[in-house]
Tab-separated table of C-alpha atoms in Angstrom:
chain	number	residue	atom	x	y	z
J	1	MET	CA	25.059	-39.458	-132.868
J	2	ILE	CA	22.878	-41.473	-130.509
J	3	GLU	CA	24.728	-42.827	-127.479
J	4	PRO	CA	24.550	-46.605	-126.928
J	5	GLY	CA	21.509	-47.598	-124.880
J	6	LEU	CA	19.535	-44.445	-125.709
J	7	ILE	CA	16.469	-44.257	-127.969
J	8	ASP	CA	16.614	-42.092	-131.081
J	9	LYS	CA	13.360	-40.207	-130.642
J	10	THR	CA	13.574	-38.745	-134.167
J	11	ALA	CA	13.372	-42.227	-135.713
J	12	ILE	CA	10.069	-43.854	-136.621
J	13	ARG	CA	9.158	-46.255	-133.812
J	14	ASP	CA	6.588	-49.031	-133.845
J	15	ALA	CA	3.592	-48.217	-131.656
J	16	SER	CA	0.208	-49.619	-130.732
J	17	THR	CA	-3.046	-47.833	-130.014
J	18	VAL	CA	-6.204	-49.359	-128.551
J	19	ILE	CA	-9.746	-48.271	-129.371
J	20	VAL	CA	-12.042	-49.778	-126.747
J	21	LEU	CA	-15.645	-49.714	-127.944
J	22	ARG	CA	-18.537	-49.999	-125.487
J	23	ASP	CA	-22.295	-50.504	-125.974
J	24	ARG	CA	-21.695	-50.829	-129.687
J	25	ASP	CA	-25.205	-52.106	-130.478
J	26	HIS	CA	-27.224	-49.181	-129.127
J	27	GLU	CA	-25.116	-46.215	-127.902
J	28	PRO	CA	-21.474	-46.812	-128.853
J	29	SER	CA	-18.753	-44.975	-126.945
J	30	VAL	CA	-14.949	-45.082	-126.883
J	31	LEU	CA	-12.432	-44.842	-124.054
J	32	MET	CA	-10.207	-41.752	-124.294
J	33	GLY	CA	-8.076	-39.502	-122.122
J	34	GLN	CA	-6.296	-36.172	-122.405
J	35	ARG	CA	-2.532	-35.813	-122.809
J	36	GLY	CA	-0.757	-33.310	-120.581
J	37	ALA	CA	-0.032	-29.731	-121.628
J	38	ASN	CA	3.720	-30.387	-121.408
J	39	ALA	CA	3.693	-33.616	-123.407
J	40	ALA	CA	6.176	-33.602	-126.304
J	41	PHE	CA	3.716	-35.449	-128.540
J	42	MET	CA	0.164	-34.169	-129.073
J	43	PRO	CA	-0.108	-31.985	-125.941
J	44	ASN	CA	-3.639	-31.347	-124.603
J	45	LYS	CA	-5.211	-33.654	-127.187
J	46	PHE	CA	-7.772	-36.312	-126.359
J	47	VAL	CA	-6.412	-39.646	-127.535
J	48	PHE	CA	-6.865	-43.386	-127.281
J	49	PRO	CA	-4.527	-45.263	-124.930
J	50	GLY	CA	-1.345	-46.400	-126.623
J	51	GLY	CA	2.382	-45.947	-126.994
J	52	ALA	CA	5.656	-47.232	-128.374
J	53	VAL	CA	6.595	-50.900	-128.479
J	54	ASP	CA	9.157	-52.015	-125.871
J	55	PRO	CA	11.597	-54.851	-126.636
J	56	GLU	CA	10.060	-56.925	-123.822
J	57	ASP	CA	6.651	-56.845	-125.532
J	58	ALA	CA	7.873	-59.475	-127.991
J	59	GLN	CA	8.339	-61.939	-125.093
J	60	VAL	CA	4.729	-61.886	-123.882
J	61	PRO	CA	3.202	-65.339	-123.197
J	62	PHE	CA	-0.343	-64.853	-124.459
J	63	ALA	CA	-3.105	-66.853	-122.801
J	64	ASP	CA	-4.892	-66.536	-126.157
J	65	PRO	CA	-2.922	-65.601	-129.293
J	66	LEU	CA	-3.860	-63.187	-132.034
J	67	SER	CA	-6.200	-64.507	-134.685
J	68	ALA	CA	-4.401	-65.772	-137.773
J	69	LEU	CA	-5.987	-63.008	-139.873
J	70	CYS	CA	-4.834	-60.270	-137.505
J	71	ALA	CA	-1.310	-61.685	-137.236
J	72	ASN	CA	-0.984	-61.997	-141.013
J	73	ARG	CA	-2.086	-58.419	-141.596
J	74	LEU	CA	0.244	-57.065	-138.915
J	75	THR	CA	3.240	-58.758	-140.542
J	76	ASP	CA	2.575	-57.455	-144.042
J	77	GLY	CA	6.018	-56.232	-145.091
J	78	VAL	CA	7.601	-56.597	-141.628
J	79	PRO	CA	9.210	-59.481	-139.666
J	80	GLU	CA	6.787	-62.117	-138.403
J	81	ASP	CA	7.694	-61.600	-134.740
J	82	ARG	CA	6.453	-57.995	-134.966
J	83	ALA	CA	2.847	-59.098	-134.512
J	84	THR	CA	3.493	-60.398	-130.992
J	85	ALA	CA	5.321	-57.226	-129.990
J	86	LEU	CA	2.577	-54.957	-131.342
J	87	ALA	CA	-0.197	-56.895	-129.628
J	88	GLY	CA	1.793	-57.010	-126.413
J	89	ALA	CA	2.370	-53.264	-126.491
J	90	ALA	CA	-1.354	-52.670	-127.049
J	91	ILE	CA	-2.298	-54.684	-123.962
J	92	ARG	CA	0.481	-53.197	-121.818
J	93	GLU	CA	-0.292	-49.584	-122.789
J	94	LEU	CA	-4.008	-50.136	-122.192
J	95	TRP	CA	-3.190	-51.412	-118.690
J	96	GLU	CA	-0.679	-48.682	-117.882
J	97	GLU	CA	-2.738	-45.743	-119.107
J	98	THR	CA	-6.244	-46.844	-118.085
J	99	GLY	CA	-5.876	-49.679	-115.568
J	100	GLN	CA	-7.997	-51.903	-117.807
J	101	ILE	CA	-7.038	-55.560	-118.161
J	102	LEU	CA	-7.208	-57.521	-121.383
J	103	GLY	CA	-6.259	-60.942	-120.094
J	104	ARG	CA	-7.255	-64.262	-118.647
J	105	ALA	CA	-6.614	-65.568	-115.128
J	106	GLY	CA	-3.206	-67.201	-114.941
J	107	THR	CA	0.229	-67.156	-113.333
J	108	TRP	CA	3.141	-65.525	-115.102
J	109	GLU	CA	6.573	-66.647	-113.917
J	110	SER	CA	9.344	-64.010	-114.030
J	111	PRO	CA	7.628	-61.281	-116.079
J	112	PRO	CA	9.779	-58.436	-117.472
J	113	ASP	CA	10.003	-55.334	-115.278
J	114	ASN	CA	7.518	-53.351	-117.360
J	115	TRP	CA	4.962	-56.188	-117.098
J	116	ARG	CA	5.235	-56.922	-113.372
J	117	ASP	CA	2.262	-54.798	-112.334
J	118	PHE	CA	0.085	-56.436	-114.965
J	119	ALA	CA	1.213	-59.917	-113.901
J	120	ALA	CA	0.487	-59.028	-110.270
J	121	THR	CA	-3.219	-58.760	-111.135
J	122	GLY	CA	-3.230	-62.536	-111.658
J	123	HIS	CA	-3.734	-62.404	-115.410
J	124	LEU	CA	-1.927	-63.440	-118.548
J	125	PRO	CA	-2.406	-61.105	-121.524
J	126	SER	CA	-4.971	-62.222	-124.089
J	127	ALA	CA	-4.554	-61.035	-127.679
J	128	SER	CA	-7.395	-62.881	-129.411
J	129	PRO	CA	-10.024	-60.105	-128.954
J	130	LEU	CA	-7.837	-57.517	-130.735
J	131	GLN	CA	-8.797	-56.498	-134.278
J	132	PHE	CA	-6.226	-54.659	-136.405
J	133	VAL	CA	-8.231	-51.861	-138.043
J	134	PHE	CA	-5.895	-48.995	-139.025
J	135	ARG	CA	-2.233	-48.128	-139.569
J	136	ALA	CA	-0.690	-44.658	-139.727
J	137	ILE	CA	2.809	-43.189	-139.807
J	138	THR	CA	3.351	-39.817	-138.154
J	139	PRO	CA	4.189	-37.131	-140.766
J	140	PRO	CA	7.771	-35.813	-141.081
J	141	GLY	CA	8.752	-32.828	-138.955
J	142	ARG	CA	6.995	-33.920	-135.761
J	143	PRO	CA	8.984	-34.197	-132.491
J	144	ARG	CA	8.080	-37.886	-132.318
J	145	ARG	CA	7.324	-40.234	-135.214
J	146	PHE	CA	5.507	-43.544	-134.917
J	147	ASP	CA	4.386	-46.335	-137.170
J	148	ALA	CA	1.166	-46.896	-135.233
J	149	ARG	CA	-1.175	-49.852	-135.520
J	150	PHE	CA	-4.674	-49.263	-134.203
J	151	PHE	CA	-6.518	-52.151	-132.564
J	152	LEU	CA	-10.263	-52.284	-131.963
J	153	LEU	CA	-11.433	-54.003	-128.789
J	154	ASP	CA	-14.920	-54.652	-127.442
J	155	ALA	CA	-15.281	-53.582	-123.807
J	156	ASP	CA	-17.086	-56.856	-123.084
J	157	ASP	CA	-13.762	-58.657	-123.560
J	158	LEU	CA	-12.073	-56.779	-120.697
J	159	SER	CA	-11.423	-58.692	-117.486
J	160	SER	CA	-11.710	-55.503	-115.428
J	161	ASP	CA	-14.468	-53.083	-114.472
J	162	PRO	CA	-14.652	-50.676	-117.448
J	163	ASP	CA	-15.519	-47.792	-115.121
J	164	ASP	CA	-12.611	-48.354	-112.712
J	165	PHE	CA	-9.527	-46.331	-113.630
J	166	SER	CA	-7.936	-46.471	-110.177
J	167	ALA	CA	-4.925	-48.478	-111.402
J	168	ALA	CA	-4.152	-46.082	-114.271
J	169	SER	CA	-0.935	-44.102	-114.463
J	170	ASP	CA	-1.080	-40.314	-114.675
J	171	GLU	CA	-0.116	-40.195	-118.357
J	172	LEU	CA	-3.699	-39.548	-119.464
J	173	ALA	CA	-6.049	-37.243	-117.562
J	174	HIS	CA	-9.850	-37.120	-117.691
J	175	LEU	CA	-10.227	-40.775	-118.656
J	176	GLN	CA	-13.796	-41.288	-119.780
J	177	TRP	CA	-16.169	-43.053	-122.134
J	178	ILE	CA	-17.181	-40.652	-124.897
J	179	ALA	CA	-20.212	-41.299	-127.098
J	180	LEU	CA	-19.299	-41.545	-130.777
J	181	ASP	CA	-21.979	-39.008	-131.656
J	182	ARG	CA	-20.293	-36.301	-129.566
J	183	VAL	CA	-16.605	-37.223	-129.635
J	184	ARG	CA	-15.815	-34.696	-132.373
J	185	SER	CA	-16.572	-31.863	-129.946
J	186	PHE	CA	-13.321	-32.772	-128.130
J	187	ASP	CA	-9.841	-31.560	-129.088
J	188	LEU	CA	-8.636	-34.468	-131.238
J	189	PRO	CA	-5.560	-35.080	-133.394
J	190	PHE	CA	-6.303	-35.229	-137.111
J	191	ILE	CA	-5.461	-38.919	-137.416
J	192	THR	CA	-7.748	-39.733	-134.481
J	193	GLU	CA	-10.646	-38.100	-136.317
J	194	VAL	CA	-9.879	-40.228	-139.381
J	195	VAL	CA	-9.758	-43.424	-137.324
J	196	LEU	CA	-12.988	-42.515	-135.515
J	197	ALA	CA	-14.764	-42.193	-138.856
J	198	GLU	CA	-13.722	-45.765	-139.657
J	199	VAL	CA	-14.840	-46.993	-136.229
J	200	ALA	CA	-18.193	-45.224	-136.416
J	201	ALA	CA	-18.876	-46.715	-139.853
J	202	ARG	CA	-18.505	-50.233	-138.534
J	203	ALA	CA	-19.449	-49.839	-134.862
J	204	THR	CA	-22.111	-52.540	-135.001
J	205	GLN	CA	-20.056	-54.891	-137.189
J	206	LYS	CA	-18.122	-57.326	-135.033
J	207	ASP	CA	-16.301	-59.151	-137.834
J	208	PRO	CA	-12.807	-57.952	-138.844
J	209	PRO	CA	-12.733	-55.354	-141.634
J	210	ALA	CA	-12.341	-56.582	-145.201
J	211	SER	CA	-9.149	-54.513	-145.490
J	212	VAL	CA	-7.129	-52.159	-143.312
J	213	PRO	CA	-6.542	-48.474	-144.167
J	214	PHE	CA	-2.889	-47.376	-144.113
J	215	PHE	CA	-2.096	-43.647	-143.864
J	216	ARG	CA	1.525	-43.659	-145.031
J	217	ASN	CA	3.511	-40.503	-144.457
J	218	ASP	CA	7.083	-40.410	-145.682
J	219	ASP	CA	9.453	-37.796	-147.042
J	220	GLU	CA	8.083	-38.218	-150.560
J	221	GLU	CA	4.324	-38.165	-150.143
J	222	SER	CA	1.328	-38.678	-147.884
J	223	LEU	CA	-0.826	-41.481	-149.193
J	224	PHE	CA	-3.837	-43.474	-148.086
J	225	LEU	CA	-3.545	-47.146	-148.970
J	226	ARG	CA	-5.353	-50.314	-148.129
J	227	LEU	CA	-3.429	-53.217	-146.658
J	228	TYR	CA	-1.116	-54.973	-149.151
J	229	GLY	CA	-0.689	-51.709	-151.078
J	230	ARG	CA	-4.117	-51.473	-152.641
J	231	PRO	CA	-5.223	-47.820	-153.034
J	232	MET	CA	-8.301	-46.792	-151.072
J	233	THR	CA	-11.453	-46.424	-153.149
J	234	ASP	CA	-13.441	-43.188	-153.075
């Protein structure tokens, strides 16, 4: 039994992951870092910044909202307010783990505790540059399970210096831009390799994808789908 106020870490939690793509027209690279050896989830692996949604993420006052297409896809089969929380978590986790700011200059009155450091930079979060490009549920049997939505972001849309990681937390080590043509030489989780294949295939395409892959893992089967339940084509 889970005590009141505690999080059931065996339950599937909503999460957001951010793939920041740089120099996409000539030598594309992605921002990644390495998880610690003692991390309960994916120790030692190189990953994109991201993490679980906090309740406060649904209260974010965006300077620029999600595009209608992105919001509609995020709420396929889930409550409509989930889109705001997922986008908020993506921006917050990107800030916390890399020190990078996706926002626009503005004053935020009375931000939640977990957003105070972001607000102190003088920015309001901006969700409009985020593209929803992948969804995956962690397979059964893992110490943590997430229903993760992956967002693609162009580094040109950051309001911060993409080479300055001085404001990052210590959750990810060895933060760096890794060229897409050599990223597979790093120690990556399986799902990250799958997502990277999607990103590499459309690195120079700035429009949203025609559909969003969904790697659904549940107790019955593991299945690749396209958004709205359409099977992926070969």
